[in-house]
Coordinates of C-alpha atoms in Angstrom, one line a residue:
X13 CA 21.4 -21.9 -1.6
X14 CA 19.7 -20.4 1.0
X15 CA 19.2 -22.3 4.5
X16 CA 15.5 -24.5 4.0
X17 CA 14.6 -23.1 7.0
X18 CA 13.6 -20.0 6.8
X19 CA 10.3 -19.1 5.2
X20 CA 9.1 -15.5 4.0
X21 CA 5.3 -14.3 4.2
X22 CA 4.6 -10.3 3.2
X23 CA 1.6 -9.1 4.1
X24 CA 0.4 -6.2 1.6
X25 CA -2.3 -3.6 3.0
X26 CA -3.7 -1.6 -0.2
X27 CA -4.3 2.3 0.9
X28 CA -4.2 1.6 4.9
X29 CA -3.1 5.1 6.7
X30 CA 0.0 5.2 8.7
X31 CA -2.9 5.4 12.3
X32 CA -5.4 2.9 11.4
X33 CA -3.9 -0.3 13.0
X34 CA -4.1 0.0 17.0
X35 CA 0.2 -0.6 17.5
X36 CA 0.4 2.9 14.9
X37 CA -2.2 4.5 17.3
X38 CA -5.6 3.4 15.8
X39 CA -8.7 2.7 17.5
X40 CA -9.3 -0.3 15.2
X41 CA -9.0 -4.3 16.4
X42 CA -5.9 -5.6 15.0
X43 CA -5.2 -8.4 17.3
X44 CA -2.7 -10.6 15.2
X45 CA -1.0 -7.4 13.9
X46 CA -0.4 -6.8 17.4
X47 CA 0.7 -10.5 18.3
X48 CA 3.4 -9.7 15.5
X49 CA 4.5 -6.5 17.1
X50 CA 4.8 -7.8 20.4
X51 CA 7.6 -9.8 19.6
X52 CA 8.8 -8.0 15.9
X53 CA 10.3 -4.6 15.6
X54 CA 8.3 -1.2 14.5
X55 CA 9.4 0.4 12.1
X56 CA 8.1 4.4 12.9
X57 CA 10.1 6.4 9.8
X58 CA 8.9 3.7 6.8
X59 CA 8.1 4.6 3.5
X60 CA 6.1 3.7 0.4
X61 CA 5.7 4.9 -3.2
X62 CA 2.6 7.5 -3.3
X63 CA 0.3 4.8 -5.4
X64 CA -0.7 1.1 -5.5
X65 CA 1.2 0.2 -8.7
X66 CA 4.6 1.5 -8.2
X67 CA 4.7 0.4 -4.6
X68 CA 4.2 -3.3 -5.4
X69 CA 6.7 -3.2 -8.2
X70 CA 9.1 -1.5 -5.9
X71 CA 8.6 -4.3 -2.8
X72 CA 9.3 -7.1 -5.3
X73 CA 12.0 -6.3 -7.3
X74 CA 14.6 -3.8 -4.5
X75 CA 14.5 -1.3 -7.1
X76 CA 12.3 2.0 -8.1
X77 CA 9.1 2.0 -9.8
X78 CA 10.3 3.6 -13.2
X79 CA 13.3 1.4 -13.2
X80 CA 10.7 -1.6 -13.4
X81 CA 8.1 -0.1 -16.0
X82 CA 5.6 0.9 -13.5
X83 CA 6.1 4.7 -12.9
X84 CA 2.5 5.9 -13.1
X85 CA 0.1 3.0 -13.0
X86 CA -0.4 0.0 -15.3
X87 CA -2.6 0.5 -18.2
X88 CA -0.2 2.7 -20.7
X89 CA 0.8 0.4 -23.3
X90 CA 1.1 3.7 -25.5
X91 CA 3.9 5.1 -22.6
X92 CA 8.1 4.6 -23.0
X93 CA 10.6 3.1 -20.9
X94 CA 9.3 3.8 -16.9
X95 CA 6.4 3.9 -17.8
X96 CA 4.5 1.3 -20.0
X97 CA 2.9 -0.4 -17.3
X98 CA 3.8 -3.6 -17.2
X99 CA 6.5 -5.1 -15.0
X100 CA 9.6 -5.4 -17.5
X101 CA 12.9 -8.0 -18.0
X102 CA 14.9 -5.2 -16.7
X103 CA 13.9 -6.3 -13.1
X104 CA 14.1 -9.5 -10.9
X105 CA 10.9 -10.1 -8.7
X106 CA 11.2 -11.7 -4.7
X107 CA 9.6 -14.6 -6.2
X108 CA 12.4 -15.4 -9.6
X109 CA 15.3 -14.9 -7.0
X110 CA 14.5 -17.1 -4.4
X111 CA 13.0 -19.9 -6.7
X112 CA 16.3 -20.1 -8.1
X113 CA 17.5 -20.7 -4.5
X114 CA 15.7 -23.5 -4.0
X115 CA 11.7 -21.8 -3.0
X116 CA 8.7 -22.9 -3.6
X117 CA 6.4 -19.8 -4.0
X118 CA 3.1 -18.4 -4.2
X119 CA 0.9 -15.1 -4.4
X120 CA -2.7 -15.1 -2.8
X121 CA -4.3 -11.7 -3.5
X122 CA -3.8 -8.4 -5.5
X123 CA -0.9 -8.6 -8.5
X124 CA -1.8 -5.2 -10.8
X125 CA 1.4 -5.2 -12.0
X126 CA 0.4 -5.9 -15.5
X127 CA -1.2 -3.5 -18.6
X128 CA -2.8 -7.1 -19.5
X129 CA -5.3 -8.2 -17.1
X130 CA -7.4 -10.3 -19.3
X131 CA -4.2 -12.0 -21.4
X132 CA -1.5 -13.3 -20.2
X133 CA 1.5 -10.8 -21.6
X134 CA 5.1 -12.4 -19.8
X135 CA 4.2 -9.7 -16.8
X136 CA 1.4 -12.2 -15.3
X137 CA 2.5 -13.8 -11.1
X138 CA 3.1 -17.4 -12.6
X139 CA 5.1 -15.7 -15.5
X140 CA 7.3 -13.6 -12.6
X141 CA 8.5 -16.6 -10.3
X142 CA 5.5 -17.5 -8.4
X143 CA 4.1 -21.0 -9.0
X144 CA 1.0 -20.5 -7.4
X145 CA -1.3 -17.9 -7.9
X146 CA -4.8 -16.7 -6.6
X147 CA -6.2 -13.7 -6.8
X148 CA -6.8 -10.7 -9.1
X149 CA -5.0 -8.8 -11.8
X150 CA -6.7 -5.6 -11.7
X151 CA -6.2 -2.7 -9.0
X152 CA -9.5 -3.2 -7.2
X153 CA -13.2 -4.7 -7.8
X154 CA -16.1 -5.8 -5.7
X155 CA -15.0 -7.9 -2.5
X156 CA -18.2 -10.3 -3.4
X157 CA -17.6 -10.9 -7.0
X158 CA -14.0 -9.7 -8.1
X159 CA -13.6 -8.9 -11.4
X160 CA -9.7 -11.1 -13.0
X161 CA -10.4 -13.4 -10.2
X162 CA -7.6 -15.8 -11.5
X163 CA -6.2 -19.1 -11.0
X164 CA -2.6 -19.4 -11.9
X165 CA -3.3 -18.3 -15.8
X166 CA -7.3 -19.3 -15.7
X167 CA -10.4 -16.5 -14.9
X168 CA -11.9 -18.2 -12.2
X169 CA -15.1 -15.6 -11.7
X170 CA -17.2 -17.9 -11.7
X171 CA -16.2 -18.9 -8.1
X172 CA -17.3 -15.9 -6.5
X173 CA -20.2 -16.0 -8.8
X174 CA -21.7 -19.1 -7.8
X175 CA -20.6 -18.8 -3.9
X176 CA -22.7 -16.4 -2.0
X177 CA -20.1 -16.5 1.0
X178 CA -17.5 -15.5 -1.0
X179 CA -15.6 -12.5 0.5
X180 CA -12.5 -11.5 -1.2
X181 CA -10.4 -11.2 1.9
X182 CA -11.4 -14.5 3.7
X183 CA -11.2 -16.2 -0.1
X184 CA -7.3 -14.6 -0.2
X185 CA -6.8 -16.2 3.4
X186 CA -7.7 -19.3 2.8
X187 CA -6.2 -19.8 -0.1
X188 CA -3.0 -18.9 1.7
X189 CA -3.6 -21.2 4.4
X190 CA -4.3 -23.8 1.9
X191 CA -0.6 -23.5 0.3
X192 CA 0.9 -23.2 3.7
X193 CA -0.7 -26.6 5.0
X194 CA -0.2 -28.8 1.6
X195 CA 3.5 -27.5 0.4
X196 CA 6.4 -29.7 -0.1
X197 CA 8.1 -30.2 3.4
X198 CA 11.5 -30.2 2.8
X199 CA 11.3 -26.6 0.3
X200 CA 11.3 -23.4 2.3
X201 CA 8.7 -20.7 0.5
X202 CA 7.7 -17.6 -0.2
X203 CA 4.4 -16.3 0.3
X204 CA 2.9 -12.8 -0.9
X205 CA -0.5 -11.8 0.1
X206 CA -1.3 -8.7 -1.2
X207 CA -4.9 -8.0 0.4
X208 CA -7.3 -5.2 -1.5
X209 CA -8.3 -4.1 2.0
X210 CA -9.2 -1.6 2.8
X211 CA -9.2 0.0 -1.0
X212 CA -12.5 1.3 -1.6
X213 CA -15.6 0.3 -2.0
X214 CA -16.5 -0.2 1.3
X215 CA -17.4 -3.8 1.6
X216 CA -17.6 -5.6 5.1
X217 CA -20.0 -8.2 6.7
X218 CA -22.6 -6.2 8.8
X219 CA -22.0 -8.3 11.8
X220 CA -18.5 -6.9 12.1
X221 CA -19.5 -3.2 10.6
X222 CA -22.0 -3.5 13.6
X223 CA -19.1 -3.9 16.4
X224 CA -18.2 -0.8 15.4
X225 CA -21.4 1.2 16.2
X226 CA -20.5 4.2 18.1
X227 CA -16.4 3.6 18.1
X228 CA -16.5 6.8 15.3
X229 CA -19.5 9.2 17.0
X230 CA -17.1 11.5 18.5
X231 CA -15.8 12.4 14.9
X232 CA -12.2 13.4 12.6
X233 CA -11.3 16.0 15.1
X234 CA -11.5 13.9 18.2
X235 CA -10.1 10.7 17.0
X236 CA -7.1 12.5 15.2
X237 CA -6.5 14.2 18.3
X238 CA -6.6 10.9 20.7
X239 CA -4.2 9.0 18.0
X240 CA -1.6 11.2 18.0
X241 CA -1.7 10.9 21.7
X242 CA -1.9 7.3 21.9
X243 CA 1.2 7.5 19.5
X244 CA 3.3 8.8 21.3
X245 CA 2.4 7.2 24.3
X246 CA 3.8 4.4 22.2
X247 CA 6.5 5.9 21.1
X248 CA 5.6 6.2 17.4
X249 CA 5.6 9.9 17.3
X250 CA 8.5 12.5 19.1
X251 CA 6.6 14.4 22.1
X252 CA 7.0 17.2 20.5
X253 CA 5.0 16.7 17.4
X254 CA 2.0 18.9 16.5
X255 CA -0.9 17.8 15.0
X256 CA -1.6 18.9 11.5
X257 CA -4.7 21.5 10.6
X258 CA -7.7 19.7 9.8
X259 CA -8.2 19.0 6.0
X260 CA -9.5 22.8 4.5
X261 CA -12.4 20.8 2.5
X262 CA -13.5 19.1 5.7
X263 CA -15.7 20.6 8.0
X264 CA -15.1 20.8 12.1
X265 CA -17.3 17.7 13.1
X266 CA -19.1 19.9 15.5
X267 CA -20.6 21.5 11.8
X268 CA -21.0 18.5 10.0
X269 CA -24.8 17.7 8.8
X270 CA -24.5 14.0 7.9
X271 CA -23.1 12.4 11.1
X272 CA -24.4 9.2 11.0
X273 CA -23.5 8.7 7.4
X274 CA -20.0 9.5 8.1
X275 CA -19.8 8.0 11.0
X276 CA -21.3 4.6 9.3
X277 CA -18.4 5.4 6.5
X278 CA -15.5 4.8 9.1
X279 CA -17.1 2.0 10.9
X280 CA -17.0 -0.1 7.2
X281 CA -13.6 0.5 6.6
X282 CA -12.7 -0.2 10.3
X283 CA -14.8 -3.5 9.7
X284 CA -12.6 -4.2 6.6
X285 CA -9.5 -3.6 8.4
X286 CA -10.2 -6.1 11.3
X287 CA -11.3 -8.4 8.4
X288 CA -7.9 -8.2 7.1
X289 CA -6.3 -9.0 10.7
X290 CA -8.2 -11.9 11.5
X291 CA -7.0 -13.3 7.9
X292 CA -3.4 -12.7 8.7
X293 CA -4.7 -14.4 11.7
X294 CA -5.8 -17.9 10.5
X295 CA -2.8 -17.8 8.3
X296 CA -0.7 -17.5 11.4
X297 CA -2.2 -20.3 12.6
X298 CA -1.4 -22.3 10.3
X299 CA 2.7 -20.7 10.4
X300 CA 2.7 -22.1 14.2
X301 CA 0.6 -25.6 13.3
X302 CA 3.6 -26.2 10.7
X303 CA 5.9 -25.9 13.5
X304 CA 7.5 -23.0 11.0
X305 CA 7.2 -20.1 13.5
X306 CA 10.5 -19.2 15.0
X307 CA 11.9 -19.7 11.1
X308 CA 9.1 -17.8 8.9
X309 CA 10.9 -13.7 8.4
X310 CA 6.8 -12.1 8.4
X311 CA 6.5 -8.4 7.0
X312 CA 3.7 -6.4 7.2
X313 CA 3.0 -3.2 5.2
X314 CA 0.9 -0.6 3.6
X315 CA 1.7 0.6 -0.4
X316 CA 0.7 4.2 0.4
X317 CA -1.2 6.6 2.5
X318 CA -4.7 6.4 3.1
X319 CA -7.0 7.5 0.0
X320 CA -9.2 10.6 0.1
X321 CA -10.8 9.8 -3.6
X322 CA -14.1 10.5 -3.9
X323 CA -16.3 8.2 -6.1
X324 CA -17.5 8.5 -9.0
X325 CA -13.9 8.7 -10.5
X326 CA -14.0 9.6 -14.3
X327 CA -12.2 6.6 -14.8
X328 CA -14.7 4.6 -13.4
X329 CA -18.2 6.2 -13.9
X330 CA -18.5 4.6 -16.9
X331 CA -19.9 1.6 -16.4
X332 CA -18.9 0.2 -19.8
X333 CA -15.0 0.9 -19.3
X334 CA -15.1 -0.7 -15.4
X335 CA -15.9 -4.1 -16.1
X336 CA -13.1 -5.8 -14.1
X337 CA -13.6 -3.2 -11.6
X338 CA -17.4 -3.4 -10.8
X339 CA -20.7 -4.8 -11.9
X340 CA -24.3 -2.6 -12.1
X341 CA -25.9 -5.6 -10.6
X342 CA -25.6 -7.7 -7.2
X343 CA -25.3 -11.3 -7.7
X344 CA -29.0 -11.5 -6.6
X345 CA -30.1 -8.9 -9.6
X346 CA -30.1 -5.9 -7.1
X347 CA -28.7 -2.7 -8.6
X348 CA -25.7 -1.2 -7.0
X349 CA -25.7 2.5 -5.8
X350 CA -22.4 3.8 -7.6
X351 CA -20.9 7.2 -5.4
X352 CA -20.9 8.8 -2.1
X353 CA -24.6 9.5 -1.4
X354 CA -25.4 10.7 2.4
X355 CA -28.9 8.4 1.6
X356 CA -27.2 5.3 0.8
X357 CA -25.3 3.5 3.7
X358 CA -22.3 2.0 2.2
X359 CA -21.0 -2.1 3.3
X360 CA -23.0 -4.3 1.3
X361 CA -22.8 -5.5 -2.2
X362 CA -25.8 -3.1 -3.8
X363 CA -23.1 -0.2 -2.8
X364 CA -19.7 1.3 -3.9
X365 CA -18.5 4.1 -1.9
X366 CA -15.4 5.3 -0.5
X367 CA -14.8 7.1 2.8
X368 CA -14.0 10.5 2.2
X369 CA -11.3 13.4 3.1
X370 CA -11.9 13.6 6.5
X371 CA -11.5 10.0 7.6
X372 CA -8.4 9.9 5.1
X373 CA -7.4 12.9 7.0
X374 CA -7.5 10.6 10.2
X375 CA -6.0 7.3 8.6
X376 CA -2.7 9.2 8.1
X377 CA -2.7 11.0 11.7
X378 CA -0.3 13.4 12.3
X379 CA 0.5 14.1 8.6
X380 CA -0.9 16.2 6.0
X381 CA -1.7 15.2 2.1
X382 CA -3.3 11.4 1.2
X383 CA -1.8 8.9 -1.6
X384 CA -0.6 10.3 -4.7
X385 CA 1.3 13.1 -3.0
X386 CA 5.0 12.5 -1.8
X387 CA 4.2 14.7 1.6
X388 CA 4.5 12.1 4.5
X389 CA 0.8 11.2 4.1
X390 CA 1.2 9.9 1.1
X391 CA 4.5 7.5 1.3
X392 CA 4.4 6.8 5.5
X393 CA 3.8 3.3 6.2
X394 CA 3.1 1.4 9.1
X395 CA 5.8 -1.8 9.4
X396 CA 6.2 -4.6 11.2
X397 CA 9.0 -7.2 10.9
X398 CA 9.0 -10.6 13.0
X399 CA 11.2 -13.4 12.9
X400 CA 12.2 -14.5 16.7
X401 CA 15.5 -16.9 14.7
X402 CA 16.5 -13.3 13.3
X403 CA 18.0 -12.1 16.3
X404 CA 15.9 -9.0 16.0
X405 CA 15.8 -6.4 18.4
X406 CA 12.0 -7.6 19.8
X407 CA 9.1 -5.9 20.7
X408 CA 10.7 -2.2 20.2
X409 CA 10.5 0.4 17.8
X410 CA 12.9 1.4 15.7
X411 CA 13.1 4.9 14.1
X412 CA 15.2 4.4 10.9
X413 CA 14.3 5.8 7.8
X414 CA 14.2 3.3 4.9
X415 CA 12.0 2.8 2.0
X416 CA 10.3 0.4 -0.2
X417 CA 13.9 -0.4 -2.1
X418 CA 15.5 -1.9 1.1
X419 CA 13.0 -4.5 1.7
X420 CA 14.6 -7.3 -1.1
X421 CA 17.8 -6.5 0.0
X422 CA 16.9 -7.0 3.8
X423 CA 15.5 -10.4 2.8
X424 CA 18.2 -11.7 0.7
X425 CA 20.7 -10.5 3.5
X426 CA 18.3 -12.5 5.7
X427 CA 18.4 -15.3 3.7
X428 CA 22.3 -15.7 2.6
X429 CA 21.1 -15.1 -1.1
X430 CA 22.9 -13.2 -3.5
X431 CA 21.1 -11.1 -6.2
X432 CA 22.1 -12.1 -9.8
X433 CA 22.8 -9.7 -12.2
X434 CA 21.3 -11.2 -14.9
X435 CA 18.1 -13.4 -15.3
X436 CA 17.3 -15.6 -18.0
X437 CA 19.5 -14.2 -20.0
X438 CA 18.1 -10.5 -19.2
X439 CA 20.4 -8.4 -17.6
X440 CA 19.2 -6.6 -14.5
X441 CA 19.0 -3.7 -13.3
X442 CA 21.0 -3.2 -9.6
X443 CA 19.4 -2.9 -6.6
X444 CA 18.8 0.3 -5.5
X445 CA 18.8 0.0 -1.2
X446 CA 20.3 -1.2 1.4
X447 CA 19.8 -4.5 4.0
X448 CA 17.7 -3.0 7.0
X449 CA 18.5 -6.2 9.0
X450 CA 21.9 -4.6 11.0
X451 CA 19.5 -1.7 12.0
X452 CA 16.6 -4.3 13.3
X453 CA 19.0 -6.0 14.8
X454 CA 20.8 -3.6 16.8
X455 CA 18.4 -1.0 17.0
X456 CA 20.2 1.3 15.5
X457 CA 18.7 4.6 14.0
X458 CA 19.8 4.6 10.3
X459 CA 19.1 6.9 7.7
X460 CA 19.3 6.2 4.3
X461 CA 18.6 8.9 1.1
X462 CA 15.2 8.3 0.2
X463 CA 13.4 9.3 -3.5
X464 CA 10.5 9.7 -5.3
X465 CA 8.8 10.8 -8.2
X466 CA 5.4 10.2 -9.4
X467 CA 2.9 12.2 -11.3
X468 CA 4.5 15.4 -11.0
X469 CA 4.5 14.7 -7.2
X470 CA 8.3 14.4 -5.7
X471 CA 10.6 14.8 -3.0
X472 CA 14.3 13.4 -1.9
X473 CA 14.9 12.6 1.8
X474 CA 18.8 13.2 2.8
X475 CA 19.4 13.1 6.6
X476 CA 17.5 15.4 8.5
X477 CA 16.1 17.0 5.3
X478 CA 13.7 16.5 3.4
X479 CA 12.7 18.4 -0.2
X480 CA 9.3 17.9 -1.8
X481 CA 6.4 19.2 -4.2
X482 CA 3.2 19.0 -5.6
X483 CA 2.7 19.1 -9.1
X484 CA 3.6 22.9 -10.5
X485 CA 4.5 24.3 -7.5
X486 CA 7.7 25.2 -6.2
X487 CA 10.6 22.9 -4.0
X488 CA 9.5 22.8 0.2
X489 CA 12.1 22.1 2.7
X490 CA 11.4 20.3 5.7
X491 CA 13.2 19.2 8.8
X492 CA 12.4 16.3 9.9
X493 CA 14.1 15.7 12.8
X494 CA 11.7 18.6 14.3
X495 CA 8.8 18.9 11.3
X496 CA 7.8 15.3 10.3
X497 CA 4.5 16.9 9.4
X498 CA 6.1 19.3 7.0
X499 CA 4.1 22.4 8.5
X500 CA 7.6 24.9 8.2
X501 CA 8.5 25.2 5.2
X502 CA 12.3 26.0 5.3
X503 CA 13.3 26.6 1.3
X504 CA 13.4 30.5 1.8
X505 CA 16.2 30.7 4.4
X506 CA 18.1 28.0 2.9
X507 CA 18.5 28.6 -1.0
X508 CA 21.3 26.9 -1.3
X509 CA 20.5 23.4 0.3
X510 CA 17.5 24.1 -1.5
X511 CA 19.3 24.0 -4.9
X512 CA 22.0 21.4 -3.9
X513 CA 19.0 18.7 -3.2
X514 CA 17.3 19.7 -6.5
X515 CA 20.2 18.8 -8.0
X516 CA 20.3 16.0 -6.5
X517 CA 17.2 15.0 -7.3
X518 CA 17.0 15.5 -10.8
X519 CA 20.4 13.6 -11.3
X520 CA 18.5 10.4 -9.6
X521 CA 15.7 11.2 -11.9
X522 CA 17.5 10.9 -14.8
X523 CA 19.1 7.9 -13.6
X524 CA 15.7 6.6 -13.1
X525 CA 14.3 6.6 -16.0
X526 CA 12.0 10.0 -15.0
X527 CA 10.3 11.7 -18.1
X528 CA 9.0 14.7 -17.9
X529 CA 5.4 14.5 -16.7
X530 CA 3.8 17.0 -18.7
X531 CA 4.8 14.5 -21.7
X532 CA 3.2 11.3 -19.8
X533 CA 0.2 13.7 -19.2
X534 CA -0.3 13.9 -23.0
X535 CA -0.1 9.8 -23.2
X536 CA -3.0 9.9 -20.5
X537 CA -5.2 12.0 -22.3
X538 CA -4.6 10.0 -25.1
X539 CA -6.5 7.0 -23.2
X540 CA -8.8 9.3 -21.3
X541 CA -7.5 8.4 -18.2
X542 CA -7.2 11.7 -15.3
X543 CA -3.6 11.6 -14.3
X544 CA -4.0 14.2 -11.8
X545 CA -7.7 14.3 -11.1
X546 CA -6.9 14.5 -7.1
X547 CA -4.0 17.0 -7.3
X548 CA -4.4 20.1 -5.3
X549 CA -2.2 22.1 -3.3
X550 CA -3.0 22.4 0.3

């Protein structure tokens, strides 16, 4: 059994770029993120999975998306293997491992890792090794009246409904705090809070979207600019790196006719952001008033790039087919403004907007391509590690390349677990990476093969190298260790590495589970759902 003492909490950021927080660069208050990274380790070379799904079914289980059911998104129940959307037997979550070591564990926040979110199906938190869950089922929803607002297996809507304080990310907070303060004291736990923020819409209080007035007048080309500096003044990004061109949809700001309104755009989701710290914050708090601080291992991610959607999406325009994700009417009866609309200023509840290409553009400063994509804009990931018993190499930043995958290993390395290979009588699937914790220990630089695949989008990661593509377009070659912003595109002068690594990948693919995705595209259509409504090459 694994020593009492030590306690996990992972904080989850849902579509935060790899710049947003100020310790990647960002202009944005994070003061307890940067508290953390004071005395943690950086990771600058971390990656996620391209989407929201796949990412959180990758974190929990130490193995690939496909591997665990979740290879697109959830929602296919009409899809095979990889891809039925819904977390399978196959895989053993964070949560089943370490409650058979002894944990006591708990999930405040986002789950959408189930193609049931208004039934429990066997792919539900409290039916994956958590004992206590709060939070939602679905991918996103309102932050003032969430739609599969649970309660361990019970809809609890009705607390946000009859609550007009009720804000999704303080309600995820305190019901973290709340476990922290009233567990069993001689049971270390594990705690998961997955936060929504800052996934569209654009929901913040006005007070703190206010302290933000003026932070974003300058504009995308300014700020992008000033955060790659500031990144490498803190030693996130080489010297030598160049910024990438400006999105070709977005106009220079100096052309732009809406200023204000885009301007006001960034300032909500820099509002949402802080919102999001100063919740890690009172949960903190409650870490050091347990006297658990020195002995808690605390992780902080993102589960992609930033997002450039632009709403309406088909899949939700439809009112009728988006009721856990949004409502036509305020709690107070007033309609809400569905879309982007330069005459609507997005925040409070009456509105659901996201913020655009060019702000997505700065989120995930200096690289090129958004979520969905497998270009470093889509899978980079701020990360920050702290556990001051760990013997971790503090307050530095470490410039390994790892991946989703090695984050169970690290903590059952961490933790003097061992990984079963079978659970409840299910027998499961290896884990795919590697402990991180000799690297965060000894500052090493390691560099582990990375992979992914999803919607077409893919790319493999070996050394120095990196191959990747869009959808329908042909194999890039990258180097890394000079090109992080894949800007020279190498696969013409070397054919042959070119067609070693495709080899590669498509051995890995198979071994994944990977089906061709002009097959899942047919399942999609089948259930009207855009696949690849945001893929364009660039």
């Amino acid at each position: 059994m694994a020593s009492k003492a030590t306690n996990v909490i992972i904080f989850l950021a849902d579509d935060l770029g790899y710049s947003d927080i100020a310790g990647y660069g960002g202009e944005i208050r994070t003061p307890n993120l940067d508290r953390l990274a004071s005395r943690g380790v950086k990771l600058s070379n971390f990656h996620n999975t391209p989407r929201c799904s796949p990412s959180r079914a990758s974190l929990l289980t130490g193995i690939h998306p496909h591997q665990t059911g979740i290879g697109i998104l959830t929602g296919n129940n009409e899809a095979e293997g990889g891809y039925a959307g819904n977390l399978n037997k196959k895989c053993a979550t964070i949560a089943e491992v370490l409650k058979e070591n002894g944990y006591i564990t708990a999930i405040t926040g986002k789950w959408h890792l189930t193609n049931s979110p208004n039934k429990p199906n066997g792919a539900w938190p409290t039916e994956r090794g958590f004992d206590n869950f709060f939070g939602t089922l679905d991918g996103c929803a309102t932050y003032f009246r969430p739609g599969t607002l649970t309660r361990g297996l019970e809809n609890v809507e009705h607390e946000a409904e009859k609550n007009p304080d009720f804000f999704y990310t303080d309600a995820i907070a305190e019901e973290a705090v709340k476990f922290i303060a009233e567990k069993p004291a001689d049971k270390p736990y594990f705690l998961y809070v997955p936060f929504t923020a800052p996934h569209w819409p654009l929901h913040a209080r006005e007070e703190t979207i206010k302290s933000y007035a003026g932070t974003f007048d300058e504009g995308w080309d300014v700020i992008r600019t000033k955060r790659l500096a500031r990144q490498k003044a803190l030693g996130i990004i080489s010297q030598e790196t160049e910024l990438s061109p400006r999105d070709a949809r977005v106009l220079a700001w100096e052309d732009e006719t809406e200023k204000e309104w885009q301007a006001r755009r960034m300032e909500v989701y820099a509002a949402m952001i802080t919102e999001m710290d100063t919740a890690i914050g009172k949960i903190l708090d409650q870490v050091e008033k347990n006297g658990e601080w020195d002995n808690t291992i605390i992780i902080f991610l993102s589960d992609n790039g930033a997002c450039s959607e632009a709403l309406p999406l088909d899949e939700i325009a439809d009112f009728r087919r988006a009721k856990n994700l949004m409502d036509t009417r305020t709690r107070d009866g007033r309609r809400v403004v569905l879309g982007n609309d330069p005459d609507v200023m997005p925040g409070g509840e009456d509105t659901y907007a996201s913020y655009g290409v060019g702000w997505a553009n700065v989120s995930n400063t200096p690289f090129r391509l958004y979520k969905r994509y497998t270009h470093e804009g889509g899978v980079m990931s701020p990360f920050i590690i702290h556990w001051p018993a760990g013997k971790l190499s503090d307050g530095r930043v470490n410039t390994s390349t790892f991946q989703l995958v090695n984050v169970a290993p690290t903590l059952y390395d961490a933790l003097g677990v061992t990984y079963p290979a079978q659970l409840n009588g299910n027998a499961l699937e290896p884990l795919v990476g590697g402990s991180m914790l000799p690297a965060l220990q000894n500052s090493e630089s390691e560099r582990s093969q990375l992979w992914w695949e999803h919607i077409g989008n893919a790319a493999i990661i070996r050394g120095n190298w990196k191959l990747v593509r869009q959808y329908d377009f042909d194999w890039e070659l990258y180097d890394l260790s000079t090109d992080r912003n894949e800007l020279k595109d190498l696969s013409k002068a070397n054919p042959d590495l070119v067609a070693e690594l495709t080899a590669e990948w498509e051995k890995l693919a198979k071994q994944y589970g990977v089906i061709p995705f002009r097959k899942t595209l047919e399942i999609y259509h089948k259930q009207g759902i855009r696949a690849t409504d945001s893929n364009h090459h660039i």
